[in-house]
Structures are given as C-alpha cells and as structure tokens.
Amino acid sequence: MIVSAVREFPSRYPGLVDHEVLLAPPDSLLYVSRWRSEQDLVGYAGEHWRDQPVVLPGEDEYLVAPLQVRHFTLASLS
C-alpha cells in the first residue's frame, strides 16, 4: 500500500529530491525522503513536520503502532 501511495510523489512534490521505502518483513517499513529545502518539506508535511508524521488516507488501518517521525541532516564525508 505505501509503495503504491508514494510512487508518484516526486512528480507531485517538486522539492522531493529522492525517496525510498525500506522493508523489514514481516511488519516494519521505513520511508526515507530527501528534500531540497525545509520550505519544500513544510509544503508537503505542514508546519508541524518536525514532530507530527504525515498519515496517508487509509494508512492507519495497517499500523500496528503509532507512526514515528525522525529527521536527519546530511554530514559531509569530505
């Protein structure tokens, strides 16, 4: 469900640079998204993007635990 729901996100959200869904069967997944800017992320997730995850329509019926949101910044390796 989540894979098909996010597949078209890059064309719908121009600030979305890259994204992927990582699966850990039987019941876990991680959605990772990379955004051009914080402003682009706010455009997608809203003003409370730091602490309120975006729940897609119908997604809550699949949840076995509340969604968690975490944010990271890229560290240069050079």
mmCIF file with all atom_site columns, N, CA and C in Angstrom:
data_model
loop_
_atom_site.group_PDB
_atom_site.id
_atom_site.type_symbol
_atom_site.label_atom_id
_atom_site.label_alt_id
_atom_site.label_comp_id
_atom_site.label_asym_id
_atom_site.label_entity_id
_atom_site.label_seq_id
_atom_site.pdbx_PDB_ins_code
_atom_site.Cartn_x
_atom_site.Cartn_y
_atom_site.Cartn_z
_atom_site.occupancy
_atom_site.B_iso_or_equiv
_atom_site.pdbx_formal_charge
_atom_site.auth_seq_id
_atom_site.auth_comp_id
_atom_site.auth_asym_id
_atom_site.auth_atom_id
_atom_site.pdbx_PDB_model_num
ATOM 1   N N  . MET A 1 1  ? 0.822  -1.195 0.000  1.00 0.00 ? 1  MET A N  1
ATOM 2   C CA . MET A 1 1  ? 0.000  0.000  0.000  1.00 0.00 ? 1  MET A CA 1
ATOM 3   C C  . MET A 1 1  ? 0.865  1.257  0.000  1.00 0.00 ? 1  MET A C  1
ATOM 4   N N  . ILE A 1 2  ? 1.848  1.318  0.895  1.00 0.00 ? 2  ILE A N  1
ATOM 5   C CA . ILE A 1 2  ? 2.660  2.534  0.990  1.00 0.00 ? 2  ILE A CA 1
ATOM 6   C C  . ILE A 1 2  ? 3.487  2.752  -0.279 1.00 0.00 ? 2  ILE A C  1
ATOM 7   N N  . VAL A 1 3  ? 4.009  1.679  -0.851 1.00 0.00 ? 3  VAL A N  1
ATOM 8   C CA . VAL A 1 3  ? 4.823  1.820  -2.065 1.00 0.00 ? 3  VAL A CA 1
ATOM 9   C C  . VAL A 1 3  ? 4.006  2.440  -3.192 1.00 0.00 ? 3  VAL A C  1
ATOM 10  N N  . SER A 1 4  ? 2.822  1.925  -3.424 1.00 0.00 ? 4  SER A N  1
ATOM 11  C CA . SER A 1 4  ? 1.991  2.491  -4.490 1.00 0.00 ? 4  SER A CA 1
ATOM 12  C C  . SER A 1 4  ? 1.527  3.901  -4.147 1.00 0.00 ? 4  SER A C  1
ATOM 13  N N  . ALA A 1 5  ? 1.336  4.193  -2.862 1.00 0.00 ? 5  ALA A N  1
ATOM 14  C CA . ALA A 1 5  ? 0.874  5.522  -2.454 1.00 0.00 ? 5  ALA A CA 1
ATOM 15  C C  . ALA A 1 5  ? 1.936  6.597  -2.668 1.00 0.00 ? 5  ALA A C  1
ATOM 16  N N  . VAL A 1 6  ? 3.206  6.248  -2.522 1.00 0.00 ? 6  VAL A N  1
ATOM 17  C CA . VAL A 1 6  ? 4.267  7.259  -2.633 1.00 0.00 ? 6  VAL A CA 1
ATOM 18  C C  . VAL A 1 6  ? 4.988  7.239  -3.977 1.00 0.00 ? 6  VAL A C  1
ATOM 19  N N  . ARG A 1 7  ? 4.699  6.291  -4.807 1.00 0.00 ? 7  ARG A N  1
ATOM 20  C CA . ARG A 1 7  ? 5.411  6.123  -6.084 1.00 0.00 ? 7  ARG A CA 1
ATOM 21  C C  . ARG A 1 7  ? 5.449  7.416  -6.907 1.00 0.00 ? 7  ARG A C  1
ATOM 22  N N  . GLU A 1 8  ? 4.356  8.141  -6.970 1.00 0.00 ? 8  GLU A N  1
ATOM 23  C CA . GLU A 1 8  ? 4.278  9.357  -7.790 1.00 0.00 ? 8  GLU A CA 1
ATOM 24  C C  . GLU A 1 8  ? 4.641  10.634 -7.031 1.00 0.00 ? 8  GLU A C  1
ATOM 25  N N  . PHE A 1 9  ? 5.099  10.525 -5.801 1.00 0.00 ? 9  PHE A N  1
ATOM 26  C CA . PHE A 1 9  ? 5.417  11.715 -5.014 1.00 0.00 ? 9  PHE A CA 1
ATOM 27  C C  . PHE A 1 9  ? 6.401  12.665 -5.707 1.00 0.00 ? 9  PHE A C  1
ATOM 28  N N  . PRO A 1 10 ? 7.479  12.182 -6.347 1.00 0.00 ? 10 PRO A N  1
ATOM 29  C CA . PRO A 1 10 ? 8.402  13.142 -6.974 1.00 0.00 ? 10 PRO A CA 1
ATOM 30  C C  . PRO A 1 10 ? 7.735  14.050 -8.008 1.00 0.00 ? 10 PRO A C  1
ATOM 31  N N  . SER A 1 11 ? 6.773  13.553 -8.741 1.00 0.00 ? 11 SER A N  1
ATOM 32  C CA . SER A 1 11 ? 6.096  14.414 -9.720 1.00 0.00 ? 11 SER A CA 1
ATOM 33  C C  . SER A 1 11 ? 5.065  15.324 -9.055 1.00 0.00 ? 11 SER A C  1
ATOM 34  N N  . ARG A 1 12 ? 4.581  14.947 -7.882 1.00 0.00 ? 12 ARG A N  1
ATOM 35  C CA . ARG A 1 12 ? 3.581  15.758 -7.170 1.00 0.00 ? 12 ARG A CA 1
ATOM 36  C C  . ARG A 1 12 ? 4.211  16.800 -6.256 1.00 0.00 ? 12 ARG A C  1
ATOM 37  N N  . TYR A 1 13 ? 5.429  16.546 -5.785 1.00 0.00 ? 13 TYR A N  1
ATOM 38  C CA . TYR A 1 13 ? 6.109  17.441 -4.848 1.00 0.00 ? 13 TYR A CA 1
ATOM 39  C C  . TYR A 1 13 ? 7.489  17.774 -5.409 1.00 0.00 ? 13 TYR A C  1
ATOM 40  N N  . PRO A 1 14 ? 7.607  18.893 -6.139 1.00 0.00 ? 14 PRO A N  1
ATOM 41  C CA . PRO A 1 14 ? 8.859  19.226 -6.824 1.00 0.00 ? 14 PRO A CA 1
ATOM 42  C C  . PRO A 1 14 ? 10.077 19.321 -5.905 1.00 0.00 ? 14 PRO A C  1
ATOM 43  N N  . GLY A 1 15 ? 9.894  19.633 -4.641 1.00 0.00 ? 15 GLY A N  1
ATOM 44  C CA . GLY A 1 15 ? 11.027 19.738 -3.720 1.00 0.00 ? 15 GLY A CA 1
ATOM 45  C C  . GLY A 1 15 ? 11.548 18.405 -3.223 1.00 0.00 ? 15 GLY A C  1
ATOM 46  N N  . LEU A 1 16 ? 10.867 17.329 -3.551 1.00 0.00 ? 16 LEU A N  1
ATOM 47  C CA . LEU A 1 16 ? 11.305 15.993 -3.138 1.00 0.00 ? 16 LEU A CA 1
ATOM 48  C C  . LEU A 1 16 ? 12.425 15.544 -4.067 1.00 0.00 ? 16 LEU A C  1
ATOM 49  N N  . VAL A 1 17 ? 13.627 15.478 -3.537 1.00 0.00 ? 17 VAL A N  1
ATOM 50  C CA . VAL A 1 17 ? 14.808 15.142 -4.325 1.00 0.00 ? 17 VAL A CA 1
ATOM 51  C C  . VAL A 1 17 ? 14.905 13.639 -4.554 1.00 0.00 ? 17 VAL A C  1
ATOM 52  N N  . ASP A 1 18 ? 14.629 12.855 -3.512 1.00 0.00 ? 18 ASP A N  1
ATOM 53  C CA . ASP A 1 18 ? 14.756 11.401 -3.592 1.00 0.00 ? 18 ASP A CA 1
ATOM 54  C C  . ASP A 1 18 ? 13.930 10.792 -2.468 1.00 0.00 ? 18 ASP A C  1
ATOM 55  N N  . HIS A 1 19 ? 13.491 9.558  -2.679 1.00 0.00 ? 19 HIS A N  1
ATOM 56  C CA . HIS A 1 19 ? 12.785 8.856  -1.611 1.00 0.00 ? 19 HIS A CA 1
ATOM 57  C C  . HIS A 1 19 ? 12.873 7.361  -1.846 1.00 0.00 ? 19 HIS A C  1
ATOM 58  N N  . GLU A 1 20 ? 12.693 6.605  -0.760 1.00 0.00 ? 20 GLU A N  1
ATOM 59  C CA . GLU A 1 20 ? 12.725 5.151  -0.860 1.00 0.00 ? 20 GLU A CA 1
ATOM 60  C C  . GLU A 1 20 ? 11.937 4.539  0.284  1.00 0.00 ? 20 GLU A C  1
ATOM 61  N N  . VAL A 1 21 ? 11.465 3.333  0.058  1.00 0.00 ? 21 VAL A N  1
ATOM 62  C CA . VAL A 1 21 ? 10.766 2.567  1.084  1.00 0.00 ? 21 VAL A CA 1
ATOM 63  C C  . VAL A 1 21 ? 11.643 1.365  1.401  1.00 0.00 ? 21 VAL A C  1
ATOM 64  N N  . LEU A 1 22 ? 12.018 1.224  2.665  1.00 0.00 ? 22 LEU A N  1
ATOM 65  C CA . LEU A 1 22 ? 12.842 0.106  3.113  1.00 0.00 ? 22 LEU A CA 1
ATOM 66  C C  . LEU A 1 22 ? 11.950 -0.848 3.893  1.00 0.00 ? 22 LEU A C  1
ATOM 67  N N  . LEU A 1 23 ? 11.924 -2.100 3.483  1.00 0.00 ? 23 LEU A N  1
ATOM 68  C CA . LEU A 1 23 ? 11.053 -3.099 4.103  1.00 0.00 ? 23 LEU A CA 1
ATOM 69  C C  . LEU A 1 23 ? 11.841 -3.996 5.051  1.00 0.00 ? 23 LEU A C  1
ATOM 70  N N  . ALA A 1 24 ? 11.233 -4.302 6.191  1.00 0.00 ? 24 ALA A N  1
ATOM 71  C CA . ALA A 1 24 ? 11.782 -5.242 7.165  1.00 0.00 ? 24 ALA A CA 1
ATOM 72  C C  . ALA A 1 24 ? 10.656 -6.189 7.550  1.00 0.00 ? 24 ALA A C  1
ATOM 73  N N  . PRO A 1 25 ? 10.410 -7.196 6.703  1.00 0.00 ? 25 PRO A N  1
ATOM 74  C CA . PRO A 1 25 ? 9.309  -8.125 6.956  1.00 0.00 ? 25 PRO A CA 1
ATOM 75  C C  . PRO A 1 25 ? 9.463  -8.799 8.317  1.00 0.00 ? 25 PRO A C  1
ATOM 76  N N  . PRO A 1 26 ? 8.380  -9.130 8.993  1.00 0.00 ? 26 PRO A N  1
ATOM 77  C CA . PRO A 1 26 ? 7.050  -9.202 8.409  1.00 0.00 ? 26 PRO A CA 1
ATOM 78  C C  . PRO A 1 26 ? 6.212  -7.940 8.566  1.00 0.00 ? 26 PRO A C  1
ATOM 79  N N  . ASP A 1 27 ? 6.594  -7.002 9.450  1.00 0.00 ? 27 ASP A N  1
ATOM 80  C CA . ASP A 1 27 ? 5.643  -5.925 9.743  1.00 0.00 ? 27 ASP A CA 1
ATOM 81  C C  . ASP A 1 27 ? 6.256  -4.540 9.914  1.00 0.00 ? 27 ASP A C  1
ATOM 82  N N  . SER A 1 28 ? 7.417  -4.293 9.343  1.00 0.00 ? 28 SER A N  1
ATOM 83  C CA . SER A 1 28 ? 8.033  -2.980 9.504  1.00 0.00 ? 28 SER A CA 1
ATOM 84  C C  . SER A 1 28 ? 8.471  -2.412 8.163  1.00 0.00 ? 28 SER A C  1
ATOM 85  N N  . LEU A 1 29 ? 8.412  -1.095 8.094  1.00 0.00 ? 29 LEU A N  1
ATOM 86  C CA . LEU A 1 29 ? 8.972  -0.406 6.939  1.00 0.00 ? 29 LEU A CA 1
ATOM 87  C C  . LEU A 1 29 ? 9.440  0.965  7.370  1.00 0.00 ? 29 LEU A C  1
ATOM 88  N N  . LEU A 1 30 ? 10.324 1.517  6.569  1.00 0.00 ? 30 LEU A N  1
ATOM 89  C CA . LEU A 1 30 ? 10.868 2.839  6.813  1.00 0.00 ? 30 LEU A CA 1
ATOM 90  C C  . LEU A 1 30 ? 10.755 3.629  5.516  1.00 0.00 ? 30 LEU A C  1
ATOM 91  N N  . TYR A 1 31 ? 10.122 4.783  5.586  1.00 0.00 ? 31 TYR A N  1
ATOM 92  C CA . TYR A 1 31 ? 10.039 5.666  4.425  1.00 0.00 ? 31 TYR A CA 1
ATOM 93  C C  . TYR A 1 31 ? 11.071 6.764  4.621  1.00 0.00 ? 31 TYR A C  1
ATOM 94  N N  . VAL A 1 32 ? 11.995 6.888  3.691  1.00 0.00 ? 32 VAL A N  1
ATOM 95  C CA . VAL A 1 32 ? 13.058 7.884  3.753  1.00 0.00 ? 32 VAL A CA 1
ATOM 96  C C  . VAL A 1 32 ? 12.857 8.860  2.601  1.00 0.00 ? 32 VAL A C  1
ATOM 97  N N  . SER A 1 33 ? 12.819 10.136 2.930  1.00 0.00 ? 33 SER A N  1
ATOM 98  C CA . SER A 1 33 ? 12.674 11.147 1.882  1.00 0.00 ? 33 SER A CA 1
ATOM 99  C C  . SER A 1 33 ? 13.754 12.206 2.056  1.00 0.00 ? 33 SER A C  1
ATOM 100 N N  . ARG A 1 34 ? 14.218 12.735 0.940  1.00 0.00 ? 34 ARG A N  1
ATOM 101 C CA . ARG A 1 34 ? 15.226 13.791 0.936  1.00 0.00 ? 34 ARG A CA 1
ATOM 102 C C  . ARG A 1 34 ? 14.637 14.992 0.202  1.00 0.00 ? 34 ARG A C  1
ATOM 103 N N  . TRP A 1 35 ? 14.687 16.143 0.868  1.00 0.00 ? 35 TRP A N  1
ATOM 104 C CA . TRP A 1 35 ? 14.048 17.344 0.345  1.00 0.00 ? 35 TRP A CA 1
ATOM 105 C C  . TRP A 1 35 ? 15.081 18.402 0.007  1.00 0.00 ? 35 TRP A C  1
ATOM 106 N N  . ARG A 1 36 ? 14.788 19.191 -0.995 1.00 0.00 ? 36 ARG A N  1
ATOM 107 C CA . ARG A 1 36 ? 15.676 20.259 -1.447 1.00 0.00 ? 36 ARG A CA 1
ATOM 108 C C  . ARG A 1 36 ? 15.868 21.306 -0.350 1.00 0.00 ? 36 ARG A C  1
ATOM 109 N N  . SER A 1 37 ? 14.789 21.613 0.379  1.00 0.00 ? 37 SER A N  1
ATOM 110 C CA . SER A 1 37 ? 14.866 22.641 1.416  1.00 0.00 ? 37 SER A CA 1
ATOM 111 C C  . SER A 1 37 ? 13.817 22.371 2.489  1.00 0.00 ? 37 SER A C  1
ATOM 112 N N  . GLU A 1 38 ? 13.993 23.019 3.608  1.00 0.00 ? 38 GLU A N  1
ATOM 113 C CA . GLU A 1 38 ? 12.995 22.909 4.671  1.00 0.00 ? 38 GLU A CA 1
ATOM 114 C C  . GLU A 1 38 ? 11.655 23.472 4.205  1.00 0.00 ? 38 GLU A C  1
ATOM 115 N N  . GLN A 1 39 ? 11.688 24.523 3.421  1.00 0.00 ? 39 GLN A N  1
ATOM 116 C CA . GLN A 1 39 ? 10.451 25.118 2.901  1.00 0.00 ? 39 GLN A CA 1
ATOM 117 C C  . GLN A 1 39 ? 9.679  24.109 2.046  1.00 0.00 ? 39 GLN A C  1
ATOM 118 N N  . ASP A 1 40 ? 10.384 23.323 1.240  1.00 0.00 ? 40 ASP A N  1
ATOM 119 C CA . ASP A 1 40 ? 9.726  22.293 0.433  1.00 0.00 ? 40 ASP A CA 1
ATOM 120 C C  . ASP A 1 40 ? 9.096  21.226 1.322  1.00 0.00 ? 40 ASP A C  1
ATOM 121 N N  . LEU A 1 41 ? 9.783  20.862 2.381  1.00 0.00 ? 41 LEU A N  1
ATOM 122 C CA . LEU A 1 41 ? 9.249  19.872 3.320  1.00 0.00 ? 41 LEU A CA 1
ATOM 123 C C  . LEU A 1 41 ? 7.995  20.401 4.011  1.00 0.00 ? 41 LEU A C  1
ATOM 124 N N  . VAL A 1 42 ? 8.010  21.664 4.406  1.00 0.00 ? 42 VAL A N  1
ATOM 125 C CA . VAL A 1 42 ? 6.826  22.281 5.008  1.00 0.00 ? 42 VAL A CA 1
ATOM 126 C C  . VAL A 1 42 ? 5.665  22.268 4.015  1.00 0.00 ? 42 VAL A C  1
ATOM 127 N N  . GLY A 1 43 ? 5.953  22.496 2.737  1.00 0.00 ? 43 GLY A N  1
ATOM 128 C CA . GLY A 1 43 ? 4.907  22.458 1.720  1.00 0.00 ? 43 GLY A CA 1
ATOM 129 C C  . GLY A 1 43 ? 4.229  21.107 1.628  1.00 0.00 ? 43 GLY A C  1
ATOM 130 N N  . TYR A 1 44 ? 4.959  20.052 1.904  1.00 0.00 ? 44 TYR A N  1
ATOM 131 C CA . TYR A 1 44 ? 4.391  18.699 1.883  1.00 0.00 ? 44 TYR A CA 1
ATOM 132 C C  . TYR A 1 44 ? 3.752  18.326 3.223  1.00 0.00 ? 44 TYR A C  1
ATOM 133 N N  . ALA A 1 45 ? 4.508  18.468 4.304  1.00 0.00 ? 45 ALA A N  1
ATOM 134 C CA . ALA A 1 45 ? 4.096  17.913 5.597  1.00 0.00 ? 45 ALA A CA 1
ATOM 135 C C  . ALA A 1 45 ? 3.423  18.916 6.526  1.00 0.00 ? 45 ALA A C  1
ATOM 136 N N  . GLY A 1 46 ? 3.495  20.200 6.219  1.00 0.00 ? 46 GLY A N  1
ATOM 137 C CA . GLY A 1 46 ? 2.878  21.208 7.066  1.00 0.00 ? 46 GLY A CA 1
ATOM 138 C C  . GLY A 1 46 ? 3.837  21.777 8.101  1.00 0.00 ? 46 GLY A C  1
ATOM 139 N N  . GLU A 1 47 ? 3.354  22.760 8.818  1.00 0.00 ? 47 GLU A N  1
ATOM 140 C CA . GLU A 1 47 ? 4.178  23.485 9.789  1.00 0.00 ? 47 GLU A CA 1
ATOM 141 C C  . GLU A 1 47 ? 4.701  22.608 10.928 1.00 0.00 ? 47 GLU A C  1
ATOM 142 N N  . HIS A 1 48 ? 4.025  21.525 11.224 1.00 0.00 ? 48 HIS A N  1
ATOM 143 C CA . HIS A 1 48 ? 4.431  20.664 12.344 1.00 0.00 ? 48 HIS A CA 1
ATOM 144 C C  . HIS A 1 48 ? 5.218  19.447 11.871 1.00 0.00 ? 48 HIS A C  1
ATOM 145 N N  . TRP A 1 49 ? 5.939  19.590 10.764 1.00 0.00 ? 49 TRP A N  1
ATOM 146 C CA . TRP A 1 49 ? 6.665  18.481 10.157 1.00 0.00 ? 49 TRP A CA 1
ATOM 147 C C  . TRP A 1 49 ? 7.696  17.860 11.088 1.00 0.00 ? 49 TRP A C  1
ATOM 148 N N  . ARG A 1 50 ? 8.206  18.632 12.043 1.00 0.00 ? 50 ARG A N  1
ATOM 149 C CA . ARG A 1 50 ? 9.251  18.101 12.933 1.00 0.00 ? 50 ARG A CA 1
ATOM 150 C C  . ARG A 1 50 ? 8.742  17.018 13.878 1.00 0.00 ? 50 ARG A C  1
ATOM 151 N N  . ASP A 1 51 ? 7.475  17.094 14.268 1.00 0.00 ? 51 ASP A N  1
ATOM 152 C CA . ASP A 1 51 ? 7.008  16.157 15.298 1.00 0.00 ? 51 ASP A CA 1
ATOM 153 C C  . ASP A 1 51 ? 5.688  15.458 14.990 1.00 0.00 ? 51 ASP A C  1
ATOM 154 N N  . GLN A 1 52 ? 5.064  15.756 13.871 1.00 0.00 ? 52 GLN A N  1
ATOM 155 C CA . GLN A 1 52 ? 3.810  15.088 13.509 1.00 0.00 ? 52 GLN A CA 1
ATOM 156 C C  . GLN A 1 52 ? 3.956  14.393 12.159 1.00 0.00 ? 52 GLN A C  1
ATOM 157 N N  . PRO A 1 53 ? 3.962  13.071 12.153 1.00 0.00 ? 53 PRO A N  1
ATOM 158 C CA . PRO A 1 53 ? 4.101  12.360 10.880 1.00 0.00 ? 53 PRO A CA 1
ATOM 159 C C  . PRO A 1 53 ? 2.883  12.558 9.984  1.00 0.00 ? 53 PRO A C  1
ATOM 160 N N  . VAL A 1 54 ? 3.109  12.480 8.692  1.00 0.00 ? 54 VAL A N  1
ATOM 161 C CA . VAL A 1 54 ? 2.029  12.531 7.714  1.00 0.00 ? 54 VAL A CA 1
ATOM 162 C C  . VAL A 1 54 ? 1.442  11.128 7.606  1.00 0.00 ? 54 VAL A C  1
ATOM 163 N N  . VAL A 1 55 ? 0.139  11.007 7.802  1.00 0.00 ? 55 VAL A N  1
ATOM 164 C CA . VAL A 1 55 ? -0.551 9.720  7.662  1.00 0.00 ? 55 VAL A CA 1
ATOM 165 C C  . VAL A 1 55 ? -1.374 9.786  6.384  1.00 0.00 ? 55 VAL A C  1
ATOM 166 N N  . LEU A 1 56 ? -1.090 8.882  5.477  1.00 0.00 ? 56 LEU A N  1
ATOM 167 C CA . LEU A 1 56 ? -1.803 8.856  4.201  1.00 0.00 ? 56 LEU A CA 1
ATOM 168 C C  . LEU A 1 56 ? -3.208 8.298  4.388  1.00 0.00 ? 56 LEU A C  1
ATOM 169 N N  . PRO A 1 57 ? -4.148 8.668  3.545  1.00 0.00 ? 57 PRO A N  1
ATOM 170 C CA . PRO A 1 57 ? -5.510 8.140  3.659  1.00 0.00 ? 57 PRO A CA 1
ATOM 171 C C  . PRO A 1 57 ? -5.512 6.605  3.644  1.00 0.00 ? 57 PRO A C  1
ATOM 172 N N  . GLY A 1 58 ? -6.147 6.016  4.644  1.00 0.00 ? 58 GLY A N  1
ATOM 173 C CA . GLY A 1 58 ? -6.248 4.565  4.745  1.00 0.00 ? 58 GLY A CA 1
ATOM 174 C C  . GLY A 1 58 ? -5.055 3.889  5.392  1.00 0.00 ? 58 GLY A C  1
ATOM 175 N N  . GLU A 1 59 ? -3.983 4.625  5.606  1.00 0.00 ? 59 GLU A N  1
ATOM 176 C CA . GLU A 1 59 ? -2.762 4.035  6.164  1.00 0.00 ? 59 GLU A CA 1
ATOM 177 C C  . GLU A 1 59 ? -2.940 3.572  7.607  1.00 0.00 ? 59 GLU A C  1
ATOM 178 N N  . ASP A 1 60 ? -3.740 4.293  8.369  1.00 0.00 ? 60 ASP A N  1
ATOM 179 C CA . ASP A 1 60 ? -3.880 3.968  9.787  1.00 0.00 ? 60 ASP A CA 1
ATOM 180 C C  . ASP A 1 60 ? -4.443 2.570  10.038 1.00 0.00 ? 60 ASP A C  1
ATOM 181 N N  . GLU A 1 61 ? -5.180 2.008  9.106  1.00 0.00 ? 61 GLU A N  1
ATOM 182 C CA . GLU A 1 61 ? -5.727 0.666  9.314  1.00 0.00 ? 61 GLU A CA 1
ATOM 183 C C  . GLU A 1 61 ? -4.650 -0.415 9.256  1.00 0.00 ? 61 GLU A C  1
ATOM 184 N N  . TYR A 1 62 ? -3.466 -0.088 8.723  1.00 0.00 ? 62 TYR A N  1
ATOM 185 C CA . TYR A 1 62 ? -2.365 -1.047 8.638  1.00 0.00 ? 62 TYR A CA 1
ATOM 186 C C  . TYR A 1 62 ? -1.369 -0.912 9.785  1.00 0.00 ? 62 TYR A C  1
ATOM 187 N N  . LEU A 1 63 ? -1.478 0.144  10.556 1.00 0.00 ? 63 LEU A N  1
ATOM 188 C CA . LEU A 1 63 ? -0.491 0.409  11.599 1.00 0.00 ? 63 LEU A CA 1
ATOM 189 C C  . LEU A 1 63 ? -0.645 -0.543 12.776 1.00 0.00 ? 63 LEU A C  1
ATOM 190 N N  . VAL A 1 64 ? 0.479  -1.104 13.225 1.00 0.00 ? 64 VAL A N  1
ATOM 191 C CA . VAL A 1 64 ? 0.475  -1.934 14.431 1.00 0.00 ? 64 VAL A CA 1
ATOM 192 C C  . VAL A 1 64 ? 0.975  -1.125 15.624 1.00 0.00 ? 64 VAL A C  1
ATOM 193 N N  . ALA A 1 65 ? 1.498  0.072  15.364 1.00 0.00 ? 65 ALA A N  1
ATOM 194 C CA . ALA A 1 65 ? 1.956  1.002  16.394 1.00 0.00 ? 65 ALA A CA 1
ATOM 195 C C  . ALA A 1 65 ? 1.868  2.405  15.797 1.00 0.00 ? 65 ALA A C  1
ATOM 196 N N  . PRO A 1 66 ? 1.829  3.422  16.653 1.00 0.00 ? 66 PRO A N  1
ATOM 197 C CA . PRO A 1 66 ? 1.777  4.787  16.122 1.00 0.00 ? 66 PRO A CA 1
ATOM 198 C C  . PRO A 1 66 ? 3.006  5.098  15.261 1.00 0.00 ? 66 PRO A C  1
ATOM 199 N N  . LEU A 1 67 ? 2.804  5.900  14.231 1.00 0.00 ? 67 LEU A N  1
ATOM 200 C CA . LEU A 1 67 ? 3.927  6.321  13.397 1.00 0.00 ? 67 LEU A CA 1
ATOM 201 C C  . LEU A 1 67 ? 4.884  7.178  14.203 1.00 0.00 ? 67 LEU A C  1
ATOM 202 N N  . GLN A 1 68 ? 6.149  7.077  13.875 1.00 0.00 ? 68 GLN A N  1
ATOM 203 C CA . GLN A 1 68 ? 7.173  7.923  14.477 1.00 0.00 ? 68 GLN A CA 1
ATOM 204 C C  . GLN A 1 68 ? 7.838  8.708  13.366 1.00 0.00 ? 68 GLN A C  1
ATOM 205 N N  . VAL A 1 69 ? 8.207  9.933  13.669 1.00 0.00 ? 69 VAL A N  1
ATOM 206 C CA . VAL A 1 69 ? 8.897  10.757 12.686 1.00 0.00 ? 69 VAL A CA 1
ATOM 207 C C  . VAL A 1 69 ? 10.252 11.154 13.266 1.00 0.00 ? 69 VAL A C  1
ATOM 208 N N  . ARG A 1 70 ? 11.293 11.040 12.436 1.00 0.00 ? 70 ARG A N  1
ATOM 209 C CA . ARG A 1 70 ? 12.647 11.442 12.824 1.00 0.00 ? 70 ARG A CA 1
ATOM 210 C C  . ARG A 1 70 ? 13.258 12.176 11.644 1.00 0.00 ? 70 ARG A C  1
ATOM 211 N N  . HIS A 1 71 ? 14.089 13.148 11.944 1.00 0.00 ? 71 HIS A N  1
ATOM 212 C CA . HIS A 1 71 ? 14.710 13.949 10.896 1.00 0.00 ? 71 HIS A CA 1
ATOM 213 C C  . HIS A 1 71 ? 16.216 13.958 11.087 1.00 0.00 ? 71 HIS A C  1
ATOM 214 N N  . PHE A 1 72 ? 16.910 13.910 9.985  1.00 0.00 ? 72 PHE A N  1
ATOM 215 C CA . PHE A 1 72 ? 18.363 13.892 9.997  1.00 0.00 ? 72 PHE A CA 1
ATOM 216 C C  . PHE A 1 72 ? 18.882 14.935 9.023  1.00 0.00 ? 72 PHE A C  1
ATOM 217 N N  . THR A 1 73 ? 20.089 15.406 9.275  1.00 0.00 ? 73 THR A N  1
ATOM 218 C CA . THR A 1 73 ? 20.772 16.262 8.315  1.00 0.00 ? 73 THR A CA 1
ATOM 219 C C  . THR A 1 73 ? 21.976 15.498 7.789  1.00 0.00 ? 73 THR A C  1
ATOM 220 N N  . LEU A 1 74 ? 22.364 15.808 6.588  1.00 0.00 ? 74 LEU A N  1
ATOM 221 C CA . LEU A 1 74 ? 23.456 15.116 5.925  1.00 0.00 ? 74 LEU A CA 1
ATOM 222 C C  . LEU A 1 74 ? 24.796 15.619 6.440  1.00 0.00 ? 74 LEU A C  1
ATOM 223 N N  . ALA A 1 75 ? 25.668 14.703 6.822  1.00 0.00 ? 75 ALA A N  1
ATOM 224 C CA . ALA A 1 75 ? 27.018 15.052 7.256  1.00 0.00 ? 75 ALA A CA 1
ATOM 225 C C  . ALA A 1 75 ? 27.975 14.818 6.094  1.00 0.00 ? 75 ALA A C  1
ATOM 226 N N  . SER A 1 76 ? 28.799 15.789 5.823  1.00 0.00 ? 76 SER A N  1
ATOM 227 C CA . SER A 1 76 ? 29.764 15.668 4.736  1.00 0.00 ? 76 SER A CA 1
ATOM 228 C C  . SER A 1 76 ? 30.853 14.671 5.110  1.00 0.00 ? 76 SER A C  1
ATOM 229 N N  . LEU A 1 77 ? 31.234 13.834 4.171  1.00 0.00 ? 77 LEU A N  1
ATOM 230 C CA . LEU A 1 77 ? 32.295 12.856 4.405  1.00 0.00 ? 77 LEU A CA 1
ATOM 231 C C  . LEU A 1 77 ? 33.647 13.348 3.897  1.00 0.00 ? 77 LEU A C  1
ATOM 232 N N  . SER A 1 78 ? 33.682 14.559 3.409  1.00 0.00 ? 78 SER A N  1
ATOM 233 C CA . SER A 1 78 ? 34.962 15.086 2.906  1.00 0.00 ? 78 SER A CA 1
ATOM 234 C C  . SER A 1 78 ? 35.496 16.178 3.800  1.00 0.00 ? 78 SER A C  1
#
